[in-house]
mmCIF file of C-alpha atoms in Angstrom:
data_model
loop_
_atom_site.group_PDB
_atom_site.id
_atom_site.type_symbol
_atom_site.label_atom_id
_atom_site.label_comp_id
_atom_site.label_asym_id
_atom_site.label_seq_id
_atom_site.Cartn_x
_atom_site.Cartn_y
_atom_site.Cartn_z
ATOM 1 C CA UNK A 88 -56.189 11.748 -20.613
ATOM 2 C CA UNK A 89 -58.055 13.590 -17.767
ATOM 3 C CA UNK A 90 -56.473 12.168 -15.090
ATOM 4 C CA UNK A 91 -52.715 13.571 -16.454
ATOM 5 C CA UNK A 92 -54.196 17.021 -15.552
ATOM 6 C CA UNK A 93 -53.704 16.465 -11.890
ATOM 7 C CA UNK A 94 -51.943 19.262 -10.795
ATOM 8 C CA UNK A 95 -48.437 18.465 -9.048
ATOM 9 C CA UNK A 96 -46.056 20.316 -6.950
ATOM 10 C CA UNK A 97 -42.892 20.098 -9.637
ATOM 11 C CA UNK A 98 -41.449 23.981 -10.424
ATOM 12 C CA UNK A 99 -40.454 22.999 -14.176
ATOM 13 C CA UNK A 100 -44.286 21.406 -14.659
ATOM 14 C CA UNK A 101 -47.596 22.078 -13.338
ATOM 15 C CA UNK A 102 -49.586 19.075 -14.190
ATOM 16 C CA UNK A 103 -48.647 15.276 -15.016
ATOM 17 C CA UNK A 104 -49.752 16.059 -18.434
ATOM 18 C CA UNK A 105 -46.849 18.897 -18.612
ATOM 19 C CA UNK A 106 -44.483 17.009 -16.987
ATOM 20 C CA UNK A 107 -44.589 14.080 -19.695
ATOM 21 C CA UNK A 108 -44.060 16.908 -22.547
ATOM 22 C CA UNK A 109 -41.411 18.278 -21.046
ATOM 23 C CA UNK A 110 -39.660 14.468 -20.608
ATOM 24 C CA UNK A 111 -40.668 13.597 -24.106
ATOM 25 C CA UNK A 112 -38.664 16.906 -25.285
ATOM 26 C CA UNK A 113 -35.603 15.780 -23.003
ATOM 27 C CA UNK A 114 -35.690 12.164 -25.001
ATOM 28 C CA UNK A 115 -36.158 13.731 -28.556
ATOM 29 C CA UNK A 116 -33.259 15.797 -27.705
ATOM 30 C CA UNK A 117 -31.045 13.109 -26.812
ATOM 31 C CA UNK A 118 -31.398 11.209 -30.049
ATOM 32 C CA UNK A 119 -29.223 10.857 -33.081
ATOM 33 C CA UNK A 120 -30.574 13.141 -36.197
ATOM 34 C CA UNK A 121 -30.696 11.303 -38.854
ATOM 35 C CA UNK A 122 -30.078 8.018 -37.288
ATOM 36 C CA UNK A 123 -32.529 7.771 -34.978
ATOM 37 C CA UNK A 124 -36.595 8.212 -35.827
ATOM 38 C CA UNK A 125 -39.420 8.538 -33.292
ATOM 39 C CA UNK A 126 -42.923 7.664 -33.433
ATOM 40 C CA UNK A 127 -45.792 9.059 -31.054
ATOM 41 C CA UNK A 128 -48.975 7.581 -29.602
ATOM 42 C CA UNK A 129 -51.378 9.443 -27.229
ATOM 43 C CA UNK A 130 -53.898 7.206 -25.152
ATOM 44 C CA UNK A 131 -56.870 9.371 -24.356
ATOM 45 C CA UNK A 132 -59.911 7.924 -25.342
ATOM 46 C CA UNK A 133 -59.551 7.219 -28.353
ATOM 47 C CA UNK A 134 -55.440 6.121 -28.260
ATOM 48 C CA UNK A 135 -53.857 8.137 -31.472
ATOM 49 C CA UNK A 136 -50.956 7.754 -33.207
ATOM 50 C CA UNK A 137 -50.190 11.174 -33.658
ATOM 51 C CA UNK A 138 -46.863 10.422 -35.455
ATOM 52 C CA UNK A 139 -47.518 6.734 -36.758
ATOM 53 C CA UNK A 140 -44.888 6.704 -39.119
ATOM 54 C CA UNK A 141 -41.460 6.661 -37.118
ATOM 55 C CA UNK A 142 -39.474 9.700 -38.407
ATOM 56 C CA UNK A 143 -35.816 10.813 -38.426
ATOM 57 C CA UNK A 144 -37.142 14.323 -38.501
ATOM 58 C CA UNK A 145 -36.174 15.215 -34.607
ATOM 59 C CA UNK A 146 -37.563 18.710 -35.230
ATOM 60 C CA UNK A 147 -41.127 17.764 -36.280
ATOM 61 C CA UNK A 148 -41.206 15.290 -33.471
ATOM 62 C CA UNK A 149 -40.859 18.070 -31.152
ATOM 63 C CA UNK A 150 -43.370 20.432 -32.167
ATOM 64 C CA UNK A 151 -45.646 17.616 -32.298
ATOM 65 C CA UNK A 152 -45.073 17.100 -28.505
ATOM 66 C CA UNK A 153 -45.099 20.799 -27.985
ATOM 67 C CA UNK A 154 -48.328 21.385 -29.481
ATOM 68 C CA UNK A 155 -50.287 17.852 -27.882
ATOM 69 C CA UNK A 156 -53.156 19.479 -26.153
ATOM 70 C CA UNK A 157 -54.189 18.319 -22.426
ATOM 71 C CA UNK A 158 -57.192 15.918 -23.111
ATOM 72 C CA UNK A 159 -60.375 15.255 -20.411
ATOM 73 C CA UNK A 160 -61.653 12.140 -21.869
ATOM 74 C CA UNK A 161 -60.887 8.949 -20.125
ATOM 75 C CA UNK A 162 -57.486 6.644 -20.902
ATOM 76 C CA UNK A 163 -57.506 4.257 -23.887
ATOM 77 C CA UNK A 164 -53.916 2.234 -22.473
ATOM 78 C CA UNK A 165 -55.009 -0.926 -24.479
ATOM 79 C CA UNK A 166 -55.558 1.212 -27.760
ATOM 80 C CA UNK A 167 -52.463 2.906 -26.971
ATOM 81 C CA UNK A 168 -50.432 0.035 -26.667
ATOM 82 C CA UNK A 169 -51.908 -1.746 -29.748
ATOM 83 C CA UNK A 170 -51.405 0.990 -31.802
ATOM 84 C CA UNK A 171 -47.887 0.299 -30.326
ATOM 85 C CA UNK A 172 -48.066 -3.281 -31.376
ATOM 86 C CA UNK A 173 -48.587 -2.351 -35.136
ATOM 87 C CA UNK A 174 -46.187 0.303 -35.541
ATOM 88 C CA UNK A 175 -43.225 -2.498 -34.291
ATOM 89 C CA UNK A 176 -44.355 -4.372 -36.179
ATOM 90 C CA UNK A 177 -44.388 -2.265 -39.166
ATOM 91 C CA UNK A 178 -41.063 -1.233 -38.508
ATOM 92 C CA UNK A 179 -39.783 -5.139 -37.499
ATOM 93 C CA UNK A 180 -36.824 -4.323 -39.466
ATOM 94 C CA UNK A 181 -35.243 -1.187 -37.600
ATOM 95 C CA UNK A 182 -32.718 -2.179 -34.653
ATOM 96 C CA UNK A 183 -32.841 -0.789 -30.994
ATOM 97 C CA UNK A 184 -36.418 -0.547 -30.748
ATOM 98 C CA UNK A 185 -37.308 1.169 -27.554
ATOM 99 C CA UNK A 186 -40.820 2.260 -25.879
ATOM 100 C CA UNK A 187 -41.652 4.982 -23.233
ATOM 101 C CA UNK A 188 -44.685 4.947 -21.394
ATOM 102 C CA UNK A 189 -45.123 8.009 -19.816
ATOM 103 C CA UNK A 190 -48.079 7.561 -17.000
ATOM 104 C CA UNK A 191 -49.465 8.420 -13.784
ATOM 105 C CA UNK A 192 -50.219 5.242 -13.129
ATOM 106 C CA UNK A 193 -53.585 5.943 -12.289
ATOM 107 C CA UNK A 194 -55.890 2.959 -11.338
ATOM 108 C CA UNK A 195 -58.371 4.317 -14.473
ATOM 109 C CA UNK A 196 -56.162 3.551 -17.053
ATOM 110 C CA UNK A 197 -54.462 -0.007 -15.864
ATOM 111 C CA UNK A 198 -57.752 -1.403 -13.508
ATOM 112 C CA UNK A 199 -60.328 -1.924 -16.664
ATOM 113 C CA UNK A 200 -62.261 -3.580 -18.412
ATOM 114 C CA UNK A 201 -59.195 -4.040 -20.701
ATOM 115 C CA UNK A 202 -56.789 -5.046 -18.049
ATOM 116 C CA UNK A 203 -56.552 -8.730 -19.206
ATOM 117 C CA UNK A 204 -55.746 -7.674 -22.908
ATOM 118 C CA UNK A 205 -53.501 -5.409 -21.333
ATOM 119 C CA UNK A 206 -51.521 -8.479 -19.669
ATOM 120 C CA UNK A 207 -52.181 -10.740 -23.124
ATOM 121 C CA UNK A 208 -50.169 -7.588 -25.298
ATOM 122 C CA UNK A 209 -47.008 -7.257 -22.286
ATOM 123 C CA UNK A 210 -45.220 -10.217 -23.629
ATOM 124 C CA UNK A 211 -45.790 -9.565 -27.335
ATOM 125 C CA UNK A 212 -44.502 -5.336 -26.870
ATOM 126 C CA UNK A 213 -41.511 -7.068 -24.705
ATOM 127 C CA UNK A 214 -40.306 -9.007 -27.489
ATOM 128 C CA UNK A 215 -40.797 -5.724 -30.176
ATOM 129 C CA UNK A 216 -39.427 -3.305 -27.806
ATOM 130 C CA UNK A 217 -37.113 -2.635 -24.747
ATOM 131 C CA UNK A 218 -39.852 -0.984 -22.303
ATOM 132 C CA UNK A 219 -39.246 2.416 -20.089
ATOM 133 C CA UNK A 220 -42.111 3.052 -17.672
ATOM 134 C CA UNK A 221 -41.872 6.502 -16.253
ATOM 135 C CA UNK A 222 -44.447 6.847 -13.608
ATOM 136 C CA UNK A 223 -45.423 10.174 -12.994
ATOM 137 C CA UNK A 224 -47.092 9.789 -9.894
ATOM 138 C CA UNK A 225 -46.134 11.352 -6.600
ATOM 139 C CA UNK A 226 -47.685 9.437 -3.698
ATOM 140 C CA UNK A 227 -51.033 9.698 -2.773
ATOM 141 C CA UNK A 228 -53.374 11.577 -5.568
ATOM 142 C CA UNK A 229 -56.633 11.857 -6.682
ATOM 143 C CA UNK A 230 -58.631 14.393 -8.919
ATOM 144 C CA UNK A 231 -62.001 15.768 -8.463
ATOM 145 C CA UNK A 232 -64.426 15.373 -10.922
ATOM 146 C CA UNK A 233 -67.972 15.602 -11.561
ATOM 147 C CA UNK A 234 -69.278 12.382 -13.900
ATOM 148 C CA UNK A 235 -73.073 13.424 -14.603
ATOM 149 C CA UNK A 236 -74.977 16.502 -13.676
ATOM 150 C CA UNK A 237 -79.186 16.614 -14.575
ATOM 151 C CA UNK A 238 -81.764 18.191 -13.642
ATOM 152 C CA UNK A 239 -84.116 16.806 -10.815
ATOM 153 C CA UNK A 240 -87.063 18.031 -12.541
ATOM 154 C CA UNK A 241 -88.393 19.514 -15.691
ATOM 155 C CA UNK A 242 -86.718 22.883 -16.000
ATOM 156 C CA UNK A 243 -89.920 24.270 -17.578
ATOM 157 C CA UNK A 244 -92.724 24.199 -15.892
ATOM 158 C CA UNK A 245 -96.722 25.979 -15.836
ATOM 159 C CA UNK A 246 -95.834 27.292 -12.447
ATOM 160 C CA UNK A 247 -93.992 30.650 -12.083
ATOM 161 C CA UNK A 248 -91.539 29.355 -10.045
ATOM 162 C CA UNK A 249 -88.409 28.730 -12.102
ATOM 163 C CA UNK A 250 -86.261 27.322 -9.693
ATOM 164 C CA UNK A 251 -84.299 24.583 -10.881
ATOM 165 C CA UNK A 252 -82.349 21.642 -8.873
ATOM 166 C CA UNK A 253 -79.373 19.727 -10.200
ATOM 167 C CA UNK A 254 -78.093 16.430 -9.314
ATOM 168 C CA UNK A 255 -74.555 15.735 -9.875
ATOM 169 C CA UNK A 256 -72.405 12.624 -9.303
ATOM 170 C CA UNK A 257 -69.133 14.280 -8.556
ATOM 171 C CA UNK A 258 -66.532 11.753 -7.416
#
C-alpha cells in the first residue's frame, strides 16, 4: 500500500515496500523444493491473493515477489488477512502452516474502521497458522501526501483572466 513507499535509510532497500521483497525472497529461499509450497497475499486496497493456490514451485513464487509492483492506494489488512483465513482453510490438511506479515505497522492499516474484525479474525488465523510479524518500521515516520486537490473556482470563465487557484488537503 502507499504508506510501504516511505523511504528508509537501509543500503540493501530503499523503501518499506523494497525491503519486504527483498525478506520475502530470503524466506522463499530458505524453503524445501518440493516439500514446501507458498502462497501470497498483497493488502493494498483491494487485498489480493496474488498466488492463492499454495505452490511447491519455489521459482514461480519468486518472480511473483520480484515483479509485485509498489501500490499508492490505501491498506486493505482485514481483506488481507481474510483472504488468509480461506486459503488455511483450504489447505486445513497441509502440516506446519506458517504466516508472515510483513508491515510497517502504520496506524492506517491497523487503526480502522476494520480494527474490531481485525481483533475477531486474530484468534481464528492463530489456530490455522503459527504467526511472524515483521515490522518494518524504524522509529518515528510519516509520509507526505496530498488527499484532494480542486479548484477554488471555475477554471473557465467570461473574463480574460485565466488564473486559476487550487485547494489541496495535503496531510
Amino acid at each position: 500500500s502507499c504508506p510501504m513507499a516511505y523511504e528508509a535509510d537501509r543500503p540493501d532497500a530503499k523503501t518499506h515496500f523494497e525491503h519486504a521483497k527483498h525478506l520475502a525472497e530470503q524466506m522463499i529461499d530458505r524453503l524445501t523444493a518440493g516439500g514446501e509450497s507458498v502462497a501470497i497475499i498483497t493488502a493494498s486496497q483491494p487485498a489480493a491473493a496474488v498466488l492463492a493456490r499454495p505452490t511447491y514451485d519455489l521459482q514461480q513464487a519468486r518472480s511473483i515477489i520480484e515483479r509485485l509492483p509498489q501500490s499508492y492506494t490505501s491498506t486493505d489488512l482485514a481483506g488481507a488477512l481474510r483472504l488468509a483465513l480461506d486459503i488455511g482453510h483450504e489447505n486445513e490438511k497441509l502440516p506446519n502452516k506458517n504466516l508472515y506479515l510483513l508491515t510497517d505497522a502504520a496506524r492506517c492499516a491497523w487503526q480502522t474502521s476494520s480494527a474490531a474484525e481485525l481483533k475477531s479474525i486474530g484468534p481464528d488465523l492463530s489456530k490455522l497458522y503459527r504467526i511472524t510479524l515483521f515490522n518494518l518500521s524504524q522509529g518515528p515516520q510519516w509520509n507526505q501526501a496530498v488527499l484532494d486537490i480542486h479548484p477554488a473556482a471555475n477554471l473557465v470563465t467570461v473574463k480574460n483572466n485565466f488564473g486559476a487557484d487550487f485547494i489541496a488537503d495535503a496531510r
